[in-house]
Coordinates of C-alpha atoms in Angstrom, one line a residue:
X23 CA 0.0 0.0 0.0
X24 CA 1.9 3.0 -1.5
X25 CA 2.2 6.2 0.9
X26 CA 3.0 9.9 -0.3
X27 CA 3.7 12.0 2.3
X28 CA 4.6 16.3 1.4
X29 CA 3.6 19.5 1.9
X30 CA 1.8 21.5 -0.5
X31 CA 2.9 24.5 -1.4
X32 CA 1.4 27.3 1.4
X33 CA -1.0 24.4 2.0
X34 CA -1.0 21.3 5.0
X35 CA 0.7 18.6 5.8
X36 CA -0.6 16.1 2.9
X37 CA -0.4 12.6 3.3
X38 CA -2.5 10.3 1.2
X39 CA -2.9 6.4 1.2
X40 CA -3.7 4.4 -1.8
X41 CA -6.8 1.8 -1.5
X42 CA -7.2 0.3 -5.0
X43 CA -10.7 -0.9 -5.8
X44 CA -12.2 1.0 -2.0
X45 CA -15.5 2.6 -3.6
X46 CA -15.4 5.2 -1.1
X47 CA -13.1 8.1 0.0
X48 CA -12.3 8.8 3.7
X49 CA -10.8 12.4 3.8
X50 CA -9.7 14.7 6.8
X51 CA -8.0 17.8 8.4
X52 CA -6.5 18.0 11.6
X53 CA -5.8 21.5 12.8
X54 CA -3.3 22.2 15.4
X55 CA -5.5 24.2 17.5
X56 CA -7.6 23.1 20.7
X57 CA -8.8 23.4 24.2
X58 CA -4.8 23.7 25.4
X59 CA -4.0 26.5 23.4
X60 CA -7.1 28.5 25.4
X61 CA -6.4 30.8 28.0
X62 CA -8.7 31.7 30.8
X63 CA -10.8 34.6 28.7
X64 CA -11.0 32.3 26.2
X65 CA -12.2 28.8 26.9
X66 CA -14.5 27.4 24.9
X67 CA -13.4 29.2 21.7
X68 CA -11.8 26.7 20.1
X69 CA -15.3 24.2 19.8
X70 CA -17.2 27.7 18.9
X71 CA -15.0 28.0 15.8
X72 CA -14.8 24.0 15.0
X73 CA -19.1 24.9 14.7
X74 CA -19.5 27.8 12.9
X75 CA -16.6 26.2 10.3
X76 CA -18.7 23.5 9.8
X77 CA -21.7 25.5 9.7
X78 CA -20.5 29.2 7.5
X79 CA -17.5 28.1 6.0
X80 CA -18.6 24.4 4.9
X81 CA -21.7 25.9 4.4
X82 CA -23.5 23.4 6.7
X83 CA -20.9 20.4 6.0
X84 CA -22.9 18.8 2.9
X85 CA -20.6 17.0 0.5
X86 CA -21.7 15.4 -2.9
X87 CA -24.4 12.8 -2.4
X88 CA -25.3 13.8 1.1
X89 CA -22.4 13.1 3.1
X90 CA -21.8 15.4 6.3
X91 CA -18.7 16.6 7.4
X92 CA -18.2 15.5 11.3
X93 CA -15.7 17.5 13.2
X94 CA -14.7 17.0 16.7
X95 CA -12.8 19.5 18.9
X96 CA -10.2 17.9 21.7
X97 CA -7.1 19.1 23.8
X98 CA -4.7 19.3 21.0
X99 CA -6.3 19.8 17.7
X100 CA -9.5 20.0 15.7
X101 CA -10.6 17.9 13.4
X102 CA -12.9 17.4 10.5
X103 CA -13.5 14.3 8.4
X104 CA -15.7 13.1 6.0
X105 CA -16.6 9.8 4.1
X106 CA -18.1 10.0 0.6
X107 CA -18.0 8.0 -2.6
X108 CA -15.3 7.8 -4.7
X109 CA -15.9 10.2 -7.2
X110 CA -16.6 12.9 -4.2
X111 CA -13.2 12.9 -3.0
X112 CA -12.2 16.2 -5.1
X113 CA -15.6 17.5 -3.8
X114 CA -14.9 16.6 0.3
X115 CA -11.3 17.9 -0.4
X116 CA -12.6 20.9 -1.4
X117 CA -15.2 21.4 1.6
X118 CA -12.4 20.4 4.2
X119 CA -10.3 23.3 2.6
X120 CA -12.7 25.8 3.3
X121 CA -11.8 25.6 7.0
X122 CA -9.2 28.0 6.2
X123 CA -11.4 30.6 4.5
X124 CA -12.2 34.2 6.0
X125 CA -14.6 32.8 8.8
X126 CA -18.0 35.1 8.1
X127 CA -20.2 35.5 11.2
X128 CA -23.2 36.7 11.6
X129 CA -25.0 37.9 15.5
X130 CA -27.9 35.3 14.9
X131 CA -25.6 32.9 13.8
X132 CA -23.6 33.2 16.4
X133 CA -26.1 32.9 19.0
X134 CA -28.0 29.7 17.3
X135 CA -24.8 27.9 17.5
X136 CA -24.3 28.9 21.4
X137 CA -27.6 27.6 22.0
X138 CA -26.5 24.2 20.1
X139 CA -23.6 24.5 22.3
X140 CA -25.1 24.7 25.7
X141 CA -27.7 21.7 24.7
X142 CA -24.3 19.7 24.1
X143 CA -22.7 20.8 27.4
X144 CA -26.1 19.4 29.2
X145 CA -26.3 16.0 27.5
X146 CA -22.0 15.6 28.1
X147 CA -22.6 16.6 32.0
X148 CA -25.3 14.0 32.1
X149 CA -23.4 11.0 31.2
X150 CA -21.1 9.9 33.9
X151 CA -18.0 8.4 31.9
X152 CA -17.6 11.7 30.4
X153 CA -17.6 13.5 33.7
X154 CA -15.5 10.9 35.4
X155 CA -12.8 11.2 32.3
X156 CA -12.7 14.9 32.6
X157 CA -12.4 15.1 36.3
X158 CA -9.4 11.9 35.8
X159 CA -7.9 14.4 33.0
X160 CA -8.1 17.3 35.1
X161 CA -6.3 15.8 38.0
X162 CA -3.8 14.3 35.8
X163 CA -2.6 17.9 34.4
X164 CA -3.2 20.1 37.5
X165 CA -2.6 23.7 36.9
X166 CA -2.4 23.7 33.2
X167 CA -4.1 24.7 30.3
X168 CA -4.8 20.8 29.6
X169 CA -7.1 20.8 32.9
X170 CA -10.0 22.4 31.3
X171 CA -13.0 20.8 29.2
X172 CA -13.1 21.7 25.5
X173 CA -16.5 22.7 26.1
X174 CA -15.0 25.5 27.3
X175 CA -16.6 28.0 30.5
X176 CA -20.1 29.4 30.3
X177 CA -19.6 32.6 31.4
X178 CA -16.9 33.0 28.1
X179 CA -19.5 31.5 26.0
X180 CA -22.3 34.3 27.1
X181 CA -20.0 36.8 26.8
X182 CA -18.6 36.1 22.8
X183 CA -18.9 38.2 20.1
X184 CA -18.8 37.6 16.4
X185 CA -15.2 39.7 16.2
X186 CA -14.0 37.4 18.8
X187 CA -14.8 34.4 16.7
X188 CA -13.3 36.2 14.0
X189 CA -10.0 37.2 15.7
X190 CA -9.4 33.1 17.2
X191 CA -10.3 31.5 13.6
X192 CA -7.5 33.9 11.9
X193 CA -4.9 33.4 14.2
X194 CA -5.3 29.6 14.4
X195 CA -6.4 28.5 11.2
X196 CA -3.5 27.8 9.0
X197 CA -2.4 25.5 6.1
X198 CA 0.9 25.2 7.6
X199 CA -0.2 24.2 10.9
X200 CA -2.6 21.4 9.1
X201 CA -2.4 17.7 8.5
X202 CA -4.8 16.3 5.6
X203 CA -5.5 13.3 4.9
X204 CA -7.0 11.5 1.8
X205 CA -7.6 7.8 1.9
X206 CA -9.1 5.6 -1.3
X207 CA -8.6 4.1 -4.7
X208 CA -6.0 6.5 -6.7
X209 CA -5.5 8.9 -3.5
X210 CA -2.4 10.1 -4.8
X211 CA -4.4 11.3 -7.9
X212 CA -6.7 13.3 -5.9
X213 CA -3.8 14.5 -3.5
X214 CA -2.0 16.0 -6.7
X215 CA -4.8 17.7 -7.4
X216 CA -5.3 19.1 -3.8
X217 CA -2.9 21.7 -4.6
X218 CA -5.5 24.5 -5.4
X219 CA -8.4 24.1 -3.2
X220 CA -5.5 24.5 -0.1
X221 CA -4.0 27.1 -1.8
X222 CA -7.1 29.3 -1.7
X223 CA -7.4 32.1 0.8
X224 CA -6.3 31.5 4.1
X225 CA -7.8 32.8 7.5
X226 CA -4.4 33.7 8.9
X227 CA -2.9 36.2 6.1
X228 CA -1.7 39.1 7.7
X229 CA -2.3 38.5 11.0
X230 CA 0.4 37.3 13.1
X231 CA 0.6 33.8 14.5
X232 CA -0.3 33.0 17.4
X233 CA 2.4 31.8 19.8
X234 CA 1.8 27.5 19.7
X235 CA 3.7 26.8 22.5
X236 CA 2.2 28.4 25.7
X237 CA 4.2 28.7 29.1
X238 CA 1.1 27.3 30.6
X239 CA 1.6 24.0 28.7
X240 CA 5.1 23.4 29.8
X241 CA 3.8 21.6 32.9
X242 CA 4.2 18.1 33.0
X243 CA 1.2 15.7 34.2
X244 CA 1.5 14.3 37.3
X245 CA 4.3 12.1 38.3
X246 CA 2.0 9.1 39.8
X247 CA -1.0 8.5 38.6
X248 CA -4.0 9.5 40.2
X249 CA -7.7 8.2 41.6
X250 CA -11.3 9.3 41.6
X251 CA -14.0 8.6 42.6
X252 CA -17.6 10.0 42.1
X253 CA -21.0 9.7 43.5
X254 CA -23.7 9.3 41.5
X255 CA -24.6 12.9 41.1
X256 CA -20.7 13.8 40.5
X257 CA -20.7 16.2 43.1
X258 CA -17.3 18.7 42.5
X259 CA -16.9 17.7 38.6
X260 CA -15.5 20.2 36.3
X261 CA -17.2 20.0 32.7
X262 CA -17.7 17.4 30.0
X263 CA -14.9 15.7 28.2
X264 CA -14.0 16.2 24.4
X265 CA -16.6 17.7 22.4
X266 CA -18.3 16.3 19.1
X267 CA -20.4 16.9 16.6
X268 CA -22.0 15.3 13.5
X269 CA -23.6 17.7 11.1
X270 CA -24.8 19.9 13.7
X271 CA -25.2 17.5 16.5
X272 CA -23.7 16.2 18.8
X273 CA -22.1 12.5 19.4
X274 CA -20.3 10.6 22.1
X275 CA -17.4 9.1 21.3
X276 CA -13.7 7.7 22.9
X277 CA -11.4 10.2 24.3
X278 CA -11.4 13.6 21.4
X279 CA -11.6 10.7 19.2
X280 CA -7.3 10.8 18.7
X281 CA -6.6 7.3 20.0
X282 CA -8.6 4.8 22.7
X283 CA -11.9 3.2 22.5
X284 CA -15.2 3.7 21.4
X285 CA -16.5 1.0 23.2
X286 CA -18.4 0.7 26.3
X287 CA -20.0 -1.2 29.2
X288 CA -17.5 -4.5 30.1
X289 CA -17.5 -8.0 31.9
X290 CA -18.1 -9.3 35.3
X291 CA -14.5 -10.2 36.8
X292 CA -12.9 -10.7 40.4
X293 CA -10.4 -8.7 41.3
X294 CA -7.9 -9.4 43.6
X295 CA -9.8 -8.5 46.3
X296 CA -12.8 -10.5 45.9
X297 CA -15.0 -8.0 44.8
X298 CA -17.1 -7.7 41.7
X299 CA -16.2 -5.2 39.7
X300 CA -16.9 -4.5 35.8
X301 CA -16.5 -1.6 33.6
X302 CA -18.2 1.3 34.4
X303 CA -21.5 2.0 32.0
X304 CA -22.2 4.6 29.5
X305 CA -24.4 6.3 31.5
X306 CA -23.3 4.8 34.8
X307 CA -27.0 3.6 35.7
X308 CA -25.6 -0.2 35.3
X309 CA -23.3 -0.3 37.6
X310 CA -23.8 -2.6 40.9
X311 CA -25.9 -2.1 44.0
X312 CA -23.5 0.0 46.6
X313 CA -21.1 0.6 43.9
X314 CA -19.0 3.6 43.0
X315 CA -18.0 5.0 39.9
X316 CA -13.7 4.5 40.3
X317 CA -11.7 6.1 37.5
X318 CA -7.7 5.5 37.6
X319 CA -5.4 6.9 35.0
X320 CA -1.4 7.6 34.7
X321 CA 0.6 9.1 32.0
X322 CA 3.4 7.3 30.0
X323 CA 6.6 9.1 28.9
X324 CA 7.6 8.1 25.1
X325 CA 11.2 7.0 25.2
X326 CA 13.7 9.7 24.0
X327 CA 11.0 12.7 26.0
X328 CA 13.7 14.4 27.7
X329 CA 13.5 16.7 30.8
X330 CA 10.8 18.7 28.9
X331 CA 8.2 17.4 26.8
X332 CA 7.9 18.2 23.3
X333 CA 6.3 21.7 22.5
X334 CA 3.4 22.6 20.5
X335 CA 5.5 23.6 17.8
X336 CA 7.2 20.3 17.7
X337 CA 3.9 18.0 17.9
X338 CA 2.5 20.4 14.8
X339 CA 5.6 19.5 12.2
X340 CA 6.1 15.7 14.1
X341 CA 4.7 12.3 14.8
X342 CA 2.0 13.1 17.0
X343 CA 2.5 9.3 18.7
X344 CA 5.5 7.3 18.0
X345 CA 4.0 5.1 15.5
X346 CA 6.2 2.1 17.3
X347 CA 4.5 2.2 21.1
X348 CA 0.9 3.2 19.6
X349 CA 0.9 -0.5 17.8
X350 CA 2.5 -2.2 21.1
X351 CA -0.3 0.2 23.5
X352 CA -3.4 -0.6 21.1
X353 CA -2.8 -4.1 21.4
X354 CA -1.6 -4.1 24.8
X355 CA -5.1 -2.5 25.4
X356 CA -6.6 -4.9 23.7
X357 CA -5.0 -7.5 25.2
X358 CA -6.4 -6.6 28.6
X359 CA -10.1 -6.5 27.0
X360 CA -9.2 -10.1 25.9
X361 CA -8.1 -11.6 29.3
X362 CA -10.8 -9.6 31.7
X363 CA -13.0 -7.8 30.0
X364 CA -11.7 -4.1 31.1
X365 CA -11.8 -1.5 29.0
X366 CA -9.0 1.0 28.7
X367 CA -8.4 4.1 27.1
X368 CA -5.8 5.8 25.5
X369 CA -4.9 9.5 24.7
X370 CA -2.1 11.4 23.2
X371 CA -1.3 14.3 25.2
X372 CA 1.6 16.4 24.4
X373 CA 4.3 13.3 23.6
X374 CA 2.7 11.6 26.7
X375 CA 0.3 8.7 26.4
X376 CA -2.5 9.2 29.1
X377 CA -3.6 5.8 30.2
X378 CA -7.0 5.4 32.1
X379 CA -9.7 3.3 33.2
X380 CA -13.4 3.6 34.6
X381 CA -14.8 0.9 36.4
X382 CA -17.8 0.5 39.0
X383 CA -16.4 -1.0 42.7
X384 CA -17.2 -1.0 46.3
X385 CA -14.6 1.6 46.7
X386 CA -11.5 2.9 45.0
X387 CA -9.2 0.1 46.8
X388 CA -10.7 -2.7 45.0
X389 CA -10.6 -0.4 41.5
X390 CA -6.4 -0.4 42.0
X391 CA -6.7 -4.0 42.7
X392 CA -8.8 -5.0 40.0
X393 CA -6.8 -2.7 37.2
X394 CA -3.4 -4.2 38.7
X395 CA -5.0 -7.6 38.5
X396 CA -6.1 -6.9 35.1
X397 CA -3.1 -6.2 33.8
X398 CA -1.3 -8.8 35.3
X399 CA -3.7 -11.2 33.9
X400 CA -3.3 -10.3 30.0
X401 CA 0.6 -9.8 30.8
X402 CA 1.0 -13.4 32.0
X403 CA -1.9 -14.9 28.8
X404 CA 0.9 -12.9 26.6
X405 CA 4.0 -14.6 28.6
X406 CA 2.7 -18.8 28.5
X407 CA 3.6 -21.0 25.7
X408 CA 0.9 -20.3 23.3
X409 CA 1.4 -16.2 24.2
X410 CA 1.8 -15.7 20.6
X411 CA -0.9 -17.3 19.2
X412 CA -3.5 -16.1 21.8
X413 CA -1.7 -12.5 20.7
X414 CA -2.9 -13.2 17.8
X415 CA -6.0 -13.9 17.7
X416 CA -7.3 -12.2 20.4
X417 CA -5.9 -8.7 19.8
X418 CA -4.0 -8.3 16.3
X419 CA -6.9 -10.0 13.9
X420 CA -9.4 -7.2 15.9
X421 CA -6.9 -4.4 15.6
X422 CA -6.5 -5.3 11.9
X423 CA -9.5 -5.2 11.0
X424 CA -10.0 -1.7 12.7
X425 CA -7.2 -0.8 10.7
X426 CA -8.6 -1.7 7.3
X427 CA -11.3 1.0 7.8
X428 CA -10.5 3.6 5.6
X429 CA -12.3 6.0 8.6
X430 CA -9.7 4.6 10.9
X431 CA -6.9 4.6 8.6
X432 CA -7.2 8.0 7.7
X433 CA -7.7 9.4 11.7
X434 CA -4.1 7.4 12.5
X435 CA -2.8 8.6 9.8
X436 CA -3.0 11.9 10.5
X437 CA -2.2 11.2 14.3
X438 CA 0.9 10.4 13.6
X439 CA 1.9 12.7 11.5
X440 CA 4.0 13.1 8.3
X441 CA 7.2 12.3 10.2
X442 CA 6.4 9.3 11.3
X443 CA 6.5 8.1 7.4
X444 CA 9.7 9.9 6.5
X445 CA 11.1 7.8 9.4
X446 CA 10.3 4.8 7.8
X447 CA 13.0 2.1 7.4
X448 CA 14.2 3.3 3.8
X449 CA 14.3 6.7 4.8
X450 CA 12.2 7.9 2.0
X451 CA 9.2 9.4 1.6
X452 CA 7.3 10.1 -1.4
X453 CA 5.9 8.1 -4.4
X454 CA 9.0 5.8 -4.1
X455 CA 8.1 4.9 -0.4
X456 CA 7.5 3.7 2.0
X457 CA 5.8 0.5 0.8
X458 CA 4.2 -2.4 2.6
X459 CA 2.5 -3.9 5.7
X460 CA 3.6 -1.0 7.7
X461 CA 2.3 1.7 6.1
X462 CA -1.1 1.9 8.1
X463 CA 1.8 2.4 11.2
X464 CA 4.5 4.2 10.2
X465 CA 8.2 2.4 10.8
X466 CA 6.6 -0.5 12.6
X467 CA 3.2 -2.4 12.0
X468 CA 1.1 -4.2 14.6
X469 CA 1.5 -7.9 12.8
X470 CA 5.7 -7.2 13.8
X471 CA 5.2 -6.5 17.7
X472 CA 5.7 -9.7 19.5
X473 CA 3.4 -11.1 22.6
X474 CA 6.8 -10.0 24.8
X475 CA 6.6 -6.7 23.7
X476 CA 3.2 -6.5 24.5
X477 CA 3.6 -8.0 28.0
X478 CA 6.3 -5.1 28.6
X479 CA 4.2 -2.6 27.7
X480 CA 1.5 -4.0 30.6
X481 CA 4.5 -4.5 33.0
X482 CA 5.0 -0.7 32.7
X483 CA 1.5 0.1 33.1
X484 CA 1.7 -2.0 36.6
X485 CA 4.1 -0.2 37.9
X486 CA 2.4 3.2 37.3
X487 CA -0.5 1.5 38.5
X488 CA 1.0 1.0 42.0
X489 CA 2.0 4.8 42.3
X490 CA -1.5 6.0 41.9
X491 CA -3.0 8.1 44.2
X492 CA -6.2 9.1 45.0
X493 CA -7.2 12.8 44.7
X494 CA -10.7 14.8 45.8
X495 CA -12.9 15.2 43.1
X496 CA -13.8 18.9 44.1
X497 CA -9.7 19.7 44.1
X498 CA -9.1 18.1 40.7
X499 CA -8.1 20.2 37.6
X500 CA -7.8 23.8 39.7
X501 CA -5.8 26.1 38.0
X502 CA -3.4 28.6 39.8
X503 CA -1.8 30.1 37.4

């Protein structure tokens, strides 16, 4: 499967993937601009501007035959995507393009959208997962810019005005801060042909940039891991998670959508304690008589992070996740799903992979005990005779087919970036190369990680496991600074 990776002139990041005979075309933008880059007087901003794109710009998000562009706003970048037929994909690369357009709003506008907006932030407070991940996330990067939901604060949101929206879209919104994506048969045809519809006019010409790389994102998150638990009503929980939307409304999905699982609900199991305890529900009204809703998470250095993680600069021009450890942690993830039925999610934060689960137990105790045992349970599956087999069959063949979704393809594609296929083995990229079975990956595909690389990915993931501590919901995610 032939990979082109290069940068338009004045245009994004382009990287497009060759699917002979695929009757349909998966395209998308990833925009280096998200909840992180907000300050205080601003939060919110970002997922106001991923709308009225969609909705003034895209001119609703309509594409050929009746295909709607979804876009999605997370902690690091926004996204759109869209799927259409084959002979659309000139069409959705078009639409896509537009993001970068003069951003045109009007009052009414403007306030239909915020209404859209605050209906979103009540369904995403509703669902406990979403508050449990946020308040996990925010306790996980105290005191930074990365503590905040994407929803952003309400009294920002009733204070904005069209020249705000105006003044954020121009400043953020350009080419060379883009990845695109185009996935299908003859990609590097339409790709070729991209040239012009990214060269249009751009949002950000004369105005200056704005500065990627904020002192309040030089923070690291915490050193152990950390613990919450909630009560049913989820007393003390700062706002919803990762917004969405789908032509015009909103959608859950896993974490910003960049990396983890969509998946939900989860198995009965023992943990080492004894006590029952299964993953926690989509809308936490399935979990177990006397129950709490536990969430645990940690963060994961990538080898070679030095004393300071990577900038914002560096993750717009780089391999958002080393394309090598996100095929060892997708199947180490799924690995765990495979032995005990826990689900666990995954999320790229600035060179870091944020590791966390949500579960329903008696109290957070049994949580820790269950996730350690959980681990330790797929780890030692991976480590018996048959490891590699069970490997196999239980987490590549899945993660496979994930990865022959031209959807899915496309969204890892432009996760990890244009460097991650210029550091392919042969060191070449462009029509030439790279070549093969790792292309969906980068340097290393998930049919070349071995059970024991798997099983030292989990051993890590124990250790950080036993550092956690447990934090106060109300205290989680307050920023100082």
């Amino acid at each position: 499967m032939p990979v082109l990776s290069r940068p338009p002139a004045g245009g994004p990041a382009l990287i497009t993937v060759d699917r002979p005979g695929a009757p349909l075309a998966a395209v998308r933008l990833h925009v280096a601009v998200g909840s992180a880059d907000e300050p205080p007087g601003e939060r919110g901003l970002a997922h106001v501007v991923e709308h009225l794109v969609v909705r003034c710009a895209m001119d609703g998000g309509r594409v050929g035959n009746g295909a709607l562009v979804s876009a999605r706003t997370g902690r690091e970048r926004t996204s759109y995507a869209v799927l259409v037929r084959r002979p659309d994909a000139p069409a959705a690369v078009a639409a896509l393009a537009a993001a970068f357009d003069t951003l045109t709003v009007e009052p009414s506008v403007l306030a239909t959208e915020l209404a859209a907006i605050r209906r979103e932030t009540a369904q995403r407070t509703a669902d406990l997962r979403w508050r449990l991940q946020e308040t996990l996330l925010a306790a996980l990067w105290p005191g930074t810019s990365y503590a905040h939901s994407p929803l952003g604060d309400r009294t920002v949101l009733d204070a904005l005005t069209p020249d705000a929206v105006r003044s954020f879209h121009a400043a953020w919104y350009r080419p060379s801060d883009a990845t695109a994506v185009i996935v299908t048969d003859g990609a590097s045809a339409v790709g070729a042909a991209a040239a012009g519809p990214w060269g249009g006019p751009v949002a950000g010409h004369g105005v200056p940039p704005r500065l990627i790389r904020s002192p309040r994102c030089d923070a690291r998150p915490m050193s152990h891991g950390v613990c919450v638990e909630l009560t049913p009503e989820g007393a003390g929980v700062p706002g919803p998670g990762a917004s969405g939307r789908v032509g015009g409304s909103g959608r859950l999905g896993g974490p910003d959508r960049y990396g983890g699982s969509n998946r939900q609900g989860g198995s009965d199991r023992q943990g080492a304690s004894g006590a029952a305890v299964r993953s926690a529900a989509a809308n936490g009204t399935q979990r177990r008589r006397g129950g709490r809703a536990v969430g645990l998470a940690f963060a994961v250095d990538h080898p070679g992070n030095g004393p300071t993680l990577p900038s914002r600069q560096d993750l717009v021009h780089q391999a958002g996740r080393h394309p090598t450890h996100r095929a060892r942690q997708e199947l180490a993830r799924r690995a765990v799903r495979a032995a005990g039925g826990l689900d666990l999610q995954l999320l790229e934060l600035r060179g870091t992979t944020c590791v966390w689960a949500m579960v329903s137990a008696p109290d957070a105790g049994a949580a820790r005990r269950a996730l350690h045992t959980a681990l330790w349970d797929a780890r030692t599956r991976l480590l018996a005779a048959d490891g590699e087999l069970w490997l196999r069959t239980e987490a590549l063949i899945p993660e496979l087919r994930a990865a022959d979704d031209l959807e899915t393809l496309a969204e890892r594609a432009a996760e990890t970036g244009p460097a991650a296929w210029r550091d392919s083995p042969k060191g070449r990229y462009g029509p030439e190369g790279p070549y093969g079975p790792e292309a969906p990956y980068g340097p290393v595909a998930p049919e070349r990680v071995t059970a024991a690389e798997v099983a030292a990915v989990l051993a890590e993931w124990e250790r950080h496991v036993e550092a956690i501590q447990q934090v106060e919901p109300g205290t989680a995610g307050k920023d100082g600074r």
